[in-house]
């Protein structure tokens, strides 16, 4: 890719992050939201309708298309790509291009060194132009995270040897591991560009919630070069969260990020199966599947709160909480690992827990919803059914949904109605 385009993309990513912070509701409003109970209602888009042409249940005004099917060549505007879409599609993200298009990257959660990352480039009108490999030779690439300097951090859920790999969304350079982010069963990572921290989840019943504190100057170096450094102790410090009963958080240094099992080398608070994570406007949202919770870390307040507790909402709520993303509106989207095969929203303004997408039928039996993410303008939602096929269970299908998504930040309701 041309250097000018790369620099423009990094600036666009940073601008989007800063703009999101500027438009966000105040910390006080968010704390009011976190204190309220979940509500029942129709949400901003209304009830789901019957199956569309691709078998998905969507609200009125929304439509879907199949972007890629595992094991098949990706279809482009000028024919099929040589690139065969990978098996077990998982975590994903979109990156803006200078021409108004974007690149979509998607992990492959396959073990034995057969995982990695694939990519598709889209034109400004959403037409697929190119499909290609981004990363090869890694194992069980689960979720990951976007960086402000324009790279994709792909996380290996590969036991106590799993690493975080940094990749170019256009596949222009070979992905590199970052061992100082820890060797463990990685799930996902989110970058706080204000405080220059990375937050990471660990998919283990006794997993920890980690923070990587970048050394002075390393963030600026990454913004300038388009790559980060986390290869030796001078690049930063890995820490783990210690949470008090009232949610207050302290951070303790991890003595050796390469120790295994890492979680046994530091006295910190366990989180039951850390899954997806996302940074938005001074808050870090993450999920834990073992206790069906959605958490929020208030960075400025150094406090962790429970946004959603599945134990307290057993009927009709979220199940198998997994990947998470934040819509431009501030709505929290959570993908289900099993459950009703849904993407559900926790609305930012009314704190309703409502379905946005459902994938019923035998094609999705035994599957999970993975990788929800929005195009840079917030009008297209991408996600996969990891073990679905066109005629029954298979190796994965990746979808796009378009419709009247709320693309402006909405206000936080002062109160919420109990369910």
Short mmCIF file of C-alpha atoms in Angstrom, two decimals:
data_model
loop_
_atom_site.label_atom_id
_atom_site.label_comp_id
_atom_site.label_asym_id
_atom_site.label_seq_id
_atom_site.Cartn_x
_atom_site.Cartn_y
_atom_site.Cartn_z
CA UNK A 1 0.00 0.00 0.00
CA UNK A 2 1.13 3.55 -0.71
CA UNK A 3 2.66 5.24 2.34
CA UNK A 4 0.31 8.20 2.02
CA UNK A 5 -2.73 5.92 2.21
CA UNK A 6 -1.35 4.19 5.29
CA UNK A 7 -0.79 7.52 7.05
CA UNK A 8 -4.29 8.69 6.12
CA UNK A 9 -5.78 5.49 7.49
CA UNK A 10 -3.97 5.90 10.82
CA UNK A 11 -5.14 9.50 11.10
CA UNK A 12 -8.70 8.47 10.28
CA UNK A 13 -8.64 5.80 12.99
CA UNK A 14 -7.29 8.19 15.61
CA UNK A 15 -9.77 10.89 14.57
CA UNK A 16 -12.64 8.43 14.92
CA UNK A 17 -11.44 7.45 18.39
CA UNK A 18 -11.10 11.04 19.56
CA UNK A 19 -14.44 12.04 18.01
CA UNK A 20 -16.14 9.15 19.79
CA UNK A 21 -14.74 10.41 23.08
CA UNK A 22 -15.94 13.94 22.36
CA UNK A 23 -19.48 12.84 21.48
CA UNK A 24 -19.82 10.40 24.32
CA UNK A 25 -22.07 10.84 27.29
CA UNK A 26 -20.41 12.04 30.44
CA UNK A 27 -18.93 9.60 32.98
CA UNK A 28 -21.67 10.62 35.41
CA UNK A 29 -24.34 9.65 32.89
CA UNK A 30 -22.67 6.32 32.27
CA UNK A 31 -22.49 5.61 35.98
CA UNK A 32 -26.22 6.33 36.20
CA UNK A 33 -26.77 3.83 33.42
CA UNK A 34 -24.65 1.19 35.11
CA UNK A 35 -26.59 1.57 38.34
CA UNK A 36 -29.98 0.83 36.76
CA UNK A 37 -31.60 -2.55 36.08
CA UNK A 38 -32.00 -3.96 32.59
CA UNK A 39 -35.28 -3.21 30.86
CA UNK A 40 -37.59 -4.99 28.47
CA UNK A 41 -38.91 -3.35 25.35
CA UNK A 42 -38.79 -3.22 21.57
CA UNK A 43 -35.59 -1.22 21.36
CA UNK A 44 -34.90 1.37 18.66
CA UNK A 45 -35.50 -0.99 15.72
CA UNK A 46 -38.51 -3.03 16.78
CA UNK A 47 -39.14 -6.77 16.79
CA UNK A 48 -37.39 -9.31 14.57
CA UNK A 49 -39.28 -10.36 11.46
CA UNK A 50 -39.41 -13.74 9.75
CA UNK A 51 -36.40 -15.27 7.97
CA UNK A 52 -34.97 -13.29 5.07
CA UNK A 53 -33.50 -14.82 1.91
CA UNK A 54 -30.42 -15.91 3.88
CA UNK A 55 -32.42 -17.33 6.79
CA UNK A 56 -31.63 -14.48 9.22
CA UNK A 57 -34.19 -12.79 11.47
CA UNK A 58 -33.79 -9.01 11.32
CA UNK A 59 -35.86 -5.92 12.25
CA UNK A 60 -37.89 -4.09 9.64
CA UNK A 61 -35.76 -2.17 7.15
CA UNK A 62 -32.66 -4.35 7.57
CA UNK A 63 -31.29 -6.79 5.01
CA UNK A 64 -28.43 -9.28 4.86
CA UNK A 65 -26.00 -10.67 2.34
CA UNK A 66 -23.44 -13.46 2.51
CA UNK A 67 -19.93 -12.06 2.22
CA UNK A 68 -17.96 -15.31 2.31
CA UNK A 69 -18.37 -19.05 2.90
CA UNK A 70 -15.56 -21.08 4.41
CA UNK A 71 -13.97 -23.43 1.90
CA UNK A 72 -15.14 -21.40 -1.09
CA UNK A 73 -13.38 -18.67 -3.06
CA UNK A 74 -14.52 -15.17 -2.13
CA UNK A 75 -16.70 -13.59 -4.81
CA UNK A 76 -15.56 -10.20 -6.09
CA UNK A 77 -17.08 -7.67 -8.48
CA UNK A 78 -14.92 -9.04 -11.31
CA UNK A 79 -15.23 -12.74 -10.47
CA UNK A 80 -14.02 -15.12 -7.79
CA UNK A 81 -10.85 -14.39 -5.84
CA UNK A 82 -8.08 -17.00 -5.67
CA UNK A 83 -8.36 -16.67 -1.89
CA UNK A 84 -10.44 -19.43 -0.29
CA UNK A 85 -12.23 -18.14 2.81
CA UNK A 86 -10.78 -19.67 5.92
CA UNK A 87 -12.43 -22.13 8.30
CA UNK A 88 -13.93 -21.12 11.66
CA UNK A 89 -14.20 -17.33 11.12
CA UNK A 90 -14.01 -15.49 14.43
CA UNK A 91 -12.98 -12.01 15.65
CA UNK A 92 -12.98 -9.24 13.06
CA UNK A 93 -12.61 -5.51 12.44
CA UNK A 94 -12.86 -2.90 9.68
CA UNK A 95 -10.22 -0.33 8.70
CA UNK A 96 -10.94 2.80 6.63
CA UNK A 97 -9.26 3.43 3.29
CA UNK A 98 -8.43 6.82 1.80
CA UNK A 99 -10.78 6.22 -1.14
CA UNK A 100 -13.81 5.82 1.13
CA UNK A 101 -13.69 2.03 1.11
CA UNK A 102 -12.48 -0.21 3.89
CA UNK A 103 -10.63 -3.41 4.67
CA UNK A 104 -12.30 -6.16 6.68
CA UNK A 105 -10.04 -8.59 8.56
CA UNK A 106 -11.24 -11.83 10.12
CA UNK A 107 -9.54 -14.42 12.32
CA UNK A 108 -9.49 -18.18 11.78
CA UNK A 109 -9.89 -20.17 15.00
CA UNK A 110 -8.16 -23.31 13.75
CA UNK A 111 -5.42 -25.02 15.74
CA UNK A 112 -2.20 -26.78 14.82
CA UNK A 113 -0.63 -23.78 13.13
CA UNK A 114 -3.42 -23.72 10.54
CA UNK A 115 -5.17 -20.60 11.82
CA UNK A 116 -4.42 -16.99 10.95
CA UNK A 117 -6.25 -14.00 9.49
CA UNK A 118 -7.94 -13.32 6.15
CA UNK A 119 -8.98 -10.01 4.62
CA UNK A 120 -11.41 -8.50 2.12
CA UNK A 121 -11.13 -5.03 0.63
CA UNK A 122 -14.42 -3.24 -0.09
CA UNK A 123 -15.08 -0.25 -2.33
CA UNK A 124 -16.92 2.80 -0.98
CA UNK A 125 -20.22 1.33 -2.26
CA UNK A 126 -19.61 -1.95 -0.41
CA UNK A 127 -18.50 -3.96 -3.45
CA UNK A 128 -15.81 -6.56 -2.62
CA UNK A 129 -12.67 -5.83 -4.64
CA UNK A 130 -9.98 -8.12 -3.22
CA UNK A 131 -9.57 -11.07 -0.85
CA UNK A 132 -6.23 -12.18 0.58
CA UNK A 133 -4.27 -13.64 3.49
CA UNK A 134 -3.19 -11.34 6.31
CA UNK A 135 -1.53 -13.81 8.72
CA UNK A 136 -0.60 -17.48 8.44
CA UNK A 137 0.97 -20.19 10.60
CA UNK A 138 -0.68 -19.29 13.91
CA UNK A 139 -3.17 -21.25 16.02
CA UNK A 140 -6.73 -20.67 17.18
CA UNK A 141 -6.88 -16.98 16.35
CA UNK A 142 -9.94 -16.03 18.34
CA UNK A 143 -10.71 -12.33 18.83
CA UNK A 144 -8.34 -9.37 18.81
CA UNK A 145 -8.37 -5.61 18.64
CA UNK A 146 -7.88 -2.52 16.49
CA UNK A 147 -5.02 -0.10 17.18
CA UNK A 148 -5.10 3.70 16.61
CA UNK A 149 -2.03 3.36 14.36
CA UNK A 150 -4.00 1.16 11.97
CA UNK A 151 -3.05 -2.46 12.70
CA UNK A 152 -4.94 -5.56 13.78
CA UNK A 153 -3.92 -7.39 16.96
CA UNK A 154 -4.90 -11.03 16.51
CA UNK A 155 -5.10 -13.13 19.69
CA UNK A 156 -4.26 -16.82 19.90
CA UNK A 157 -6.56 -18.81 22.15
CA UNK A 158 -3.89 -21.49 22.13
CA UNK A 159 -3.43 -22.44 25.77
CA UNK A 160 -0.57 -21.16 27.87
CA UNK A 161 1.57 -20.51 24.79
CA UNK A 162 -0.90 -18.22 23.04
CA UNK A 163 0.38 -14.85 21.87
CA UNK A 164 -0.83 -11.58 20.38
CA UNK A 165 0.18 -11.07 16.74
CA UNK A 166 0.24 -7.65 15.10
CA UNK A 167 -0.81 -7.60 11.45
CA UNK A 168 -1.18 -5.15 8.57
CA UNK A 169 -4.84 -5.09 7.44
CA UNK A 170 -3.67 -5.16 3.80
CA UNK A 171 -1.27 -8.07 4.43
CA UNK A 172 1.69 -5.99 3.25
CA UNK A 173 4.05 -7.24 5.95
CA UNK A 174 4.43 -10.45 7.90
CA UNK A 175 2.66 -10.50 11.25
CA UNK A 176 4.84 -10.26 14.37
CA UNK A 177 4.25 -11.67 17.87
CA UNK A 178 4.42 -9.54 21.01
CA UNK A 179 5.56 -11.82 23.85
CA UNK A 180 5.62 -9.04 26.46
CA UNK A 181 1.80 -8.97 26.25
CA UNK A 182 1.94 -12.37 27.94
CA UNK A 183 1.87 -16.05 27.03
CA UNK A 184 -1.60 -17.36 27.87
CA UNK A 185 -4.98 -18.29 26.41
CA UNK A 186 -5.56 -14.91 24.78
CA UNK A 187 -9.06 -13.86 23.76
CA UNK A 188 -9.17 -10.15 22.88
CA UNK A 189 -7.43 -6.80 23.30
CA UNK A 190 -8.53 -3.15 23.31
CA UNK A 191 -6.40 0.00 23.11
CA UNK A 192 -6.95 3.11 25.24
CA UNK A 193 -5.35 5.88 23.13
CA UNK A 194 -5.71 8.51 25.84
CA UNK A 195 -3.73 6.79 28.58
CA UNK A 196 -1.74 4.67 26.10
CA UNK A 197 -2.73 1.34 27.63
CA UNK A 198 -3.79 -1.99 26.17
CA UNK A 199 -6.42 -4.09 27.97
CA UNK A 200 -6.53 -7.87 27.48
CA UNK A 201 -8.82 -10.76 28.42
CA UNK A 202 -7.91 -14.37 29.17
CA UNK A 203 -10.24 -17.23 28.23
CA UNK A 204 -9.87 -19.41 31.31
CA UNK A 205 -12.14 -20.01 34.35
CA UNK A 206 -9.39 -18.45 36.47
CA UNK A 207 -8.29 -15.97 33.84
CA UNK A 208 -7.10 -12.49 34.69
CA UNK A 209 -7.89 -9.03 33.33
CA UNK A 210 -4.64 -7.52 32.10
CA UNK A 211 -3.31 -4.07 31.28
CA UNK A 212 -0.20 -3.28 29.23
CA UNK A 213 1.27 0.11 30.15
CA UNK A 214 3.31 1.36 27.20
CA UNK A 215 6.70 2.85 28.02
CA UNK A 216 7.13 6.57 27.47
CA UNK A 217 7.35 7.41 23.79
CA UNK A 218 6.25 3.97 22.56
CA UNK A 219 2.74 5.15 21.63
CA UNK A 220 4.11 8.04 19.57
CA UNK A 221 6.58 5.64 17.94
CA UNK A 222 3.72 3.32 16.96
CA UNK A 223 1.66 6.19 15.54
CA UNK A 224 4.64 7.29 13.46
CA UNK A 225 5.77 3.87 12.24
CA UNK A 226 2.46 2.03 12.05
CA UNK A 227 3.65 -0.75 14.37
CA UNK A 228 4.01 -1.19 18.12
CA UNK A 229 6.79 -2.69 20.19
CA UNK A 230 6.18 -5.21 22.96
CA UNK A 231 9.19 -7.44 22.58
CA UNK A 232 11.27 -6.73 25.69
CA UNK A 233 10.72 -5.33 29.20
CA UNK A 234 11.79 -1.83 28.15
CA UNK A 235 8.72 -1.55 25.90
CA UNK A 236 6.24 -1.46 28.78
CA UNK A 237 4.80 -3.24 31.80
CA UNK A 238 2.17 -5.98 31.92
CA UNK A 239 -0.18 -5.71 34.91
CA UNK A 240 -3.20 -7.60 36.26
CA UNK A 241 -6.32 -6.18 37.92
CA UNK A 242 -7.07 -6.60 41.61
CA UNK A 243 -10.72 -5.70 42.21
CA UNK A 244 -12.16 -4.87 45.62
CA UNK A 245 -15.72 -5.75 46.65
CA UNK A 246 -16.92 -2.25 45.80
CA UNK A 247 -15.40 -2.52 42.30
CA UNK A 248 -12.36 -0.32 42.95
CA UNK A 249 -9.37 -1.51 40.93
CA UNK A 250 -5.66 -1.60 41.59
CA UNK A 251 -3.06 -2.92 39.18
CA UNK A 252 -0.15 -5.18 40.11
CA UNK A 253 2.87 -5.86 37.92
CA UNK A 254 3.26 -9.29 36.35
CA UNK A 255 6.82 -10.38 37.27
CA UNK A 256 7.49 -12.28 34.03
CA UNK A 257 5.05 -12.03 31.08
CA UNK A 258 6.54 -15.19 29.56
CA UNK A 259 5.95 -17.36 32.65
CA UNK A 260 3.48 -20.24 32.28
CA UNK A 261 0.86 -20.53 33.52
CA UNK A 262 0.96 -16.77 33.78
CA UNK A 263 -2.14 -16.38 35.95
CA UNK A 264 -0.46 -18.42 38.70
CA UNK A 265 2.52 -16.06 38.86
CA UNK A 266 0.58 -13.04 40.16
CA UNK A 267 -1.97 -12.55 42.94
CA UNK A 268 -4.89 -10.91 41.09
CA UNK A 269 -8.66 -11.21 40.71
CA UNK A 270 -9.87 -14.11 38.53
CA UNK A 271 -12.57 -13.47 35.92
CA UNK A 272 -14.57 -16.51 34.81
CA UNK A 273 -13.72 -17.00 31.16
CA UNK A 274 -12.79 -13.62 29.68
CA UNK A 275 -14.11 -13.11 26.15
CA UNK A 276 -14.63 -10.04 23.95
CA UNK A 277 -13.40 -6.56 24.86
CA UNK A 278 -13.87 -3.08 23.37
CA UNK A 279 -12.69 0.43 24.26
CA UNK A 280 -15.13 3.33 23.91
CA UNK A 281 -14.87 6.88 25.22
CA UNK A 282 -12.95 6.21 28.41
CA UNK A 283 -14.64 2.89 29.21
CA UNK A 284 -13.59 -0.69 28.49
CA UNK A 285 -16.38 -3.22 28.00
CA UNK A 286 -15.64 -6.94 28.32
CA UNK A 287 -17.56 -10.20 28.80
CA UNK A 288 -17.08 -13.34 30.87
CA UNK A 289 -18.84 -16.47 29.67
CA UNK A 290 -18.58 -18.50 32.87
CA UNK A 291 -20.98 -16.21 34.75
CA UNK A 292 -22.70 -14.59 31.72
CA UNK A 293 -21.66 -11.05 32.56
CA UNK A 294 -20.90 -7.88 30.65
CA UNK A 295 -18.47 -5.69 32.59
CA UNK A 296 -17.43 -2.06 32.26
CA UNK A 297 -14.10 -0.67 33.42
CA UNK A 298 -14.28 3.08 34.11
CA UNK A 299 -10.68 4.02 33.37
CA UNK A 300 -10.70 7.47 34.97
CA UNK A 301 -12.57 6.24 38.02
CA UNK A 302 -10.51 3.02 38.26
CA UNK A 303 -13.60 0.95 38.91
CA UNK A 304 -15.18 -2.13 37.36
CA UNK A 305 -18.98 -2.49 37.29
CA UNK A 306 -21.38 -5.16 36.02
CA UNK A 307 -23.42 -3.78 33.15
CA UNK A 308 -25.34 -7.02 32.59
CA UNK A 309 -25.68 -10.11 34.80
CA UNK A 310 -27.21 -13.16 33.13
CA UNK A 311 -27.82 -14.84 36.46
CA UNK A 312 -30.19 -12.02 37.39
CA UNK A 313 -31.83 -12.08 33.94
CA UNK A 314 -32.38 -15.79 33.21
CA UNK A 315 -35.45 -15.48 30.97
CA UNK A 316 -35.03 -14.15 27.47
CA UNK A 317 -31.70 -12.45 28.08
CA UNK A 318 -28.18 -13.01 26.86
CA UNK A 319 -26.64 -16.47 26.87
CA UNK A 320 -23.08 -17.52 26.12
CA UNK A 321 -21.76 -13.95 26.03
CA UNK A 322 -18.77 -13.69 23.72
CA UNK A 323 -17.47 -11.07 21.28
CA UNK A 324 -18.52 -7.48 21.96
CA UNK A 325 -18.48 -4.23 20.00
CA UNK A 326 -19.82 -0.72 20.51
CA UNK A 327 -22.00 0.85 17.82
CA UNK A 328 -21.51 4.50 16.84
CA UNK A 329 -24.67 5.19 18.85
CA UNK A 330 -23.05 3.84 22.01
CA UNK A 331 -25.22 0.71 22.00
CA UNK A 332 -23.35 -2.37 23.26
CA UNK A 333 -23.59 -5.34 20.88
CA UNK A 334 -22.88 -8.79 22.31
CA UNK A 335 -22.58 -11.99 20.27
CA UNK A 336 -23.81 -15.28 21.68
CA UNK A 337 -21.69 -18.43 21.75
CA UNK A 338 -24.67 -20.73 21.29
CA UNK A 339 -27.80 -19.58 23.11
CA UNK A 340 -30.36 -18.44 20.56
CA UNK A 341 -27.60 -17.63 18.05
CA UNK A 342 -28.25 -13.93 18.44
CA UNK A 343 -26.50 -10.62 18.49
CA UNK A 344 -28.19 -8.63 21.23
CA UNK A 345 -27.95 -4.95 22.07
CA UNK A 346 -27.84 -3.26 25.43
CA UNK A 347 -29.18 0.10 24.32
CA UNK A 348 -27.28 3.17 25.46
CA UNK A 349 -30.32 5.39 26.00
CA UNK A 350 -32.86 3.01 27.59
CA UNK A 351 -30.72 0.05 28.75
CA UNK A 352 -33.00 -2.42 27.04
CA UNK A 353 -31.60 -5.83 26.18
CA UNK A 354 -33.02 -6.56 22.74
CA UNK A 355 -32.19 -8.91 19.84
CA UNK A 356 -30.75 -7.36 16.69
CA UNK A 357 -29.97 -10.49 14.67
CA UNK A 358 -30.96 -14.13 15.09
CA UNK A 359 -29.73 -17.12 13.09
CA UNK A 360 -32.17 -20.02 13.56
CA UNK A 361 -32.33 -23.36 11.80
CA UNK A 362 -30.25 -26.51 11.34
CA UNK A 363 -27.49 -24.70 9.44
CA UNK A 364 -26.46 -23.00 12.68
CA UNK A 365 -26.81 -25.93 15.08
CA UNK A 366 -23.73 -26.20 17.28
CA UNK A 367 -22.38 -22.91 15.98
CA UNK A 368 -21.62 -19.55 17.61
CA UNK A 369 -21.91 -15.93 16.58
CA UNK A 370 -18.50 -14.32 16.14
CA UNK A 371 -16.80 -11.07 15.25
CA UNK A 372 -19.49 -8.37 15.15
CA UNK A 373 -17.98 -5.14 13.84
CA UNK A 374 -19.14 -2.08 11.91
CA UNK A 375 -17.89 -0.53 8.71
CA UNK A 376 -16.14 2.81 9.36
CA UNK A 377 -19.34 4.80 8.70
CA UNK A 378 -21.42 2.60 10.99
CA UNK A 379 -23.94 1.57 8.31
CA UNK A 380 -22.84 -2.04 7.82
CA UNK A 381 -22.54 -4.75 10.47
CA UNK A 382 -20.32 -7.76 9.80
CA UNK A 383 -20.37 -11.04 11.74
CA UNK A 384 -20.03 -14.79 11.24
CA UNK A 385 -21.72 -18.02 12.20
CA UNK A 386 -18.57 -19.98 12.93
CA UNK A 387 -19.72 -23.50 12.15
CA UNK A 388 -22.57 -22.90 9.70
CA UNK A 389 -22.91 -24.10 6.13
CA UNK A 390 -25.18 -23.29 3.23
CA UNK A 391 -27.12 -26.56 3.56
CA UNK A 392 -26.45 -27.49 7.19
CA UNK A 393 -23.63 -27.33 9.72
CA UNK A 394 -20.35 -26.46 8.02
CA UNK A 395 -17.12 -24.55 8.43
CA UNK A 396 -18.45 -20.99 8.68
CA UNK A 397 -20.39 -18.22 6.94
CA UNK A 398 -19.62 -14.51 7.14
CA UNK A 399 -22.50 -12.02 6.76
CA UNK A 400 -23.12 -8.32 6.28
CA UNK A 401 -26.27 -6.57 7.51
CA UNK A 402 -27.30 -3.10 6.35
CA UNK A 403 -30.20 -0.96 7.48
CA UNK A 404 -31.21 2.11 9.49
CA UNK A 405 -28.53 1.77 12.17
CA UNK A 406 -28.25 4.66 14.59
CA UNK A 407 -25.00 6.31 13.53
CA UNK A 408 -25.12 9.26 15.95
CA UNK A 409 -24.32 9.06 19.65
CA UNK A 410 -27.52 8.84 21.70
CA UNK A 411 -28.12 10.17 25.19
CA UNK A 412 -28.19 8.11 28.34
CA UNK A 413 -31.52 7.75 30.11
CA UNK A 414 -31.46 9.04 33.67
CA UNK A 415 -33.51 6.07 34.85
CA UNK A 416 -34.38 2.64 33.54
CA UNK A 417 -37.52 0.59 34.06
CA UNK A 418 -36.99 -2.72 35.87
CA UNK A 419 -37.80 -5.88 33.97
#
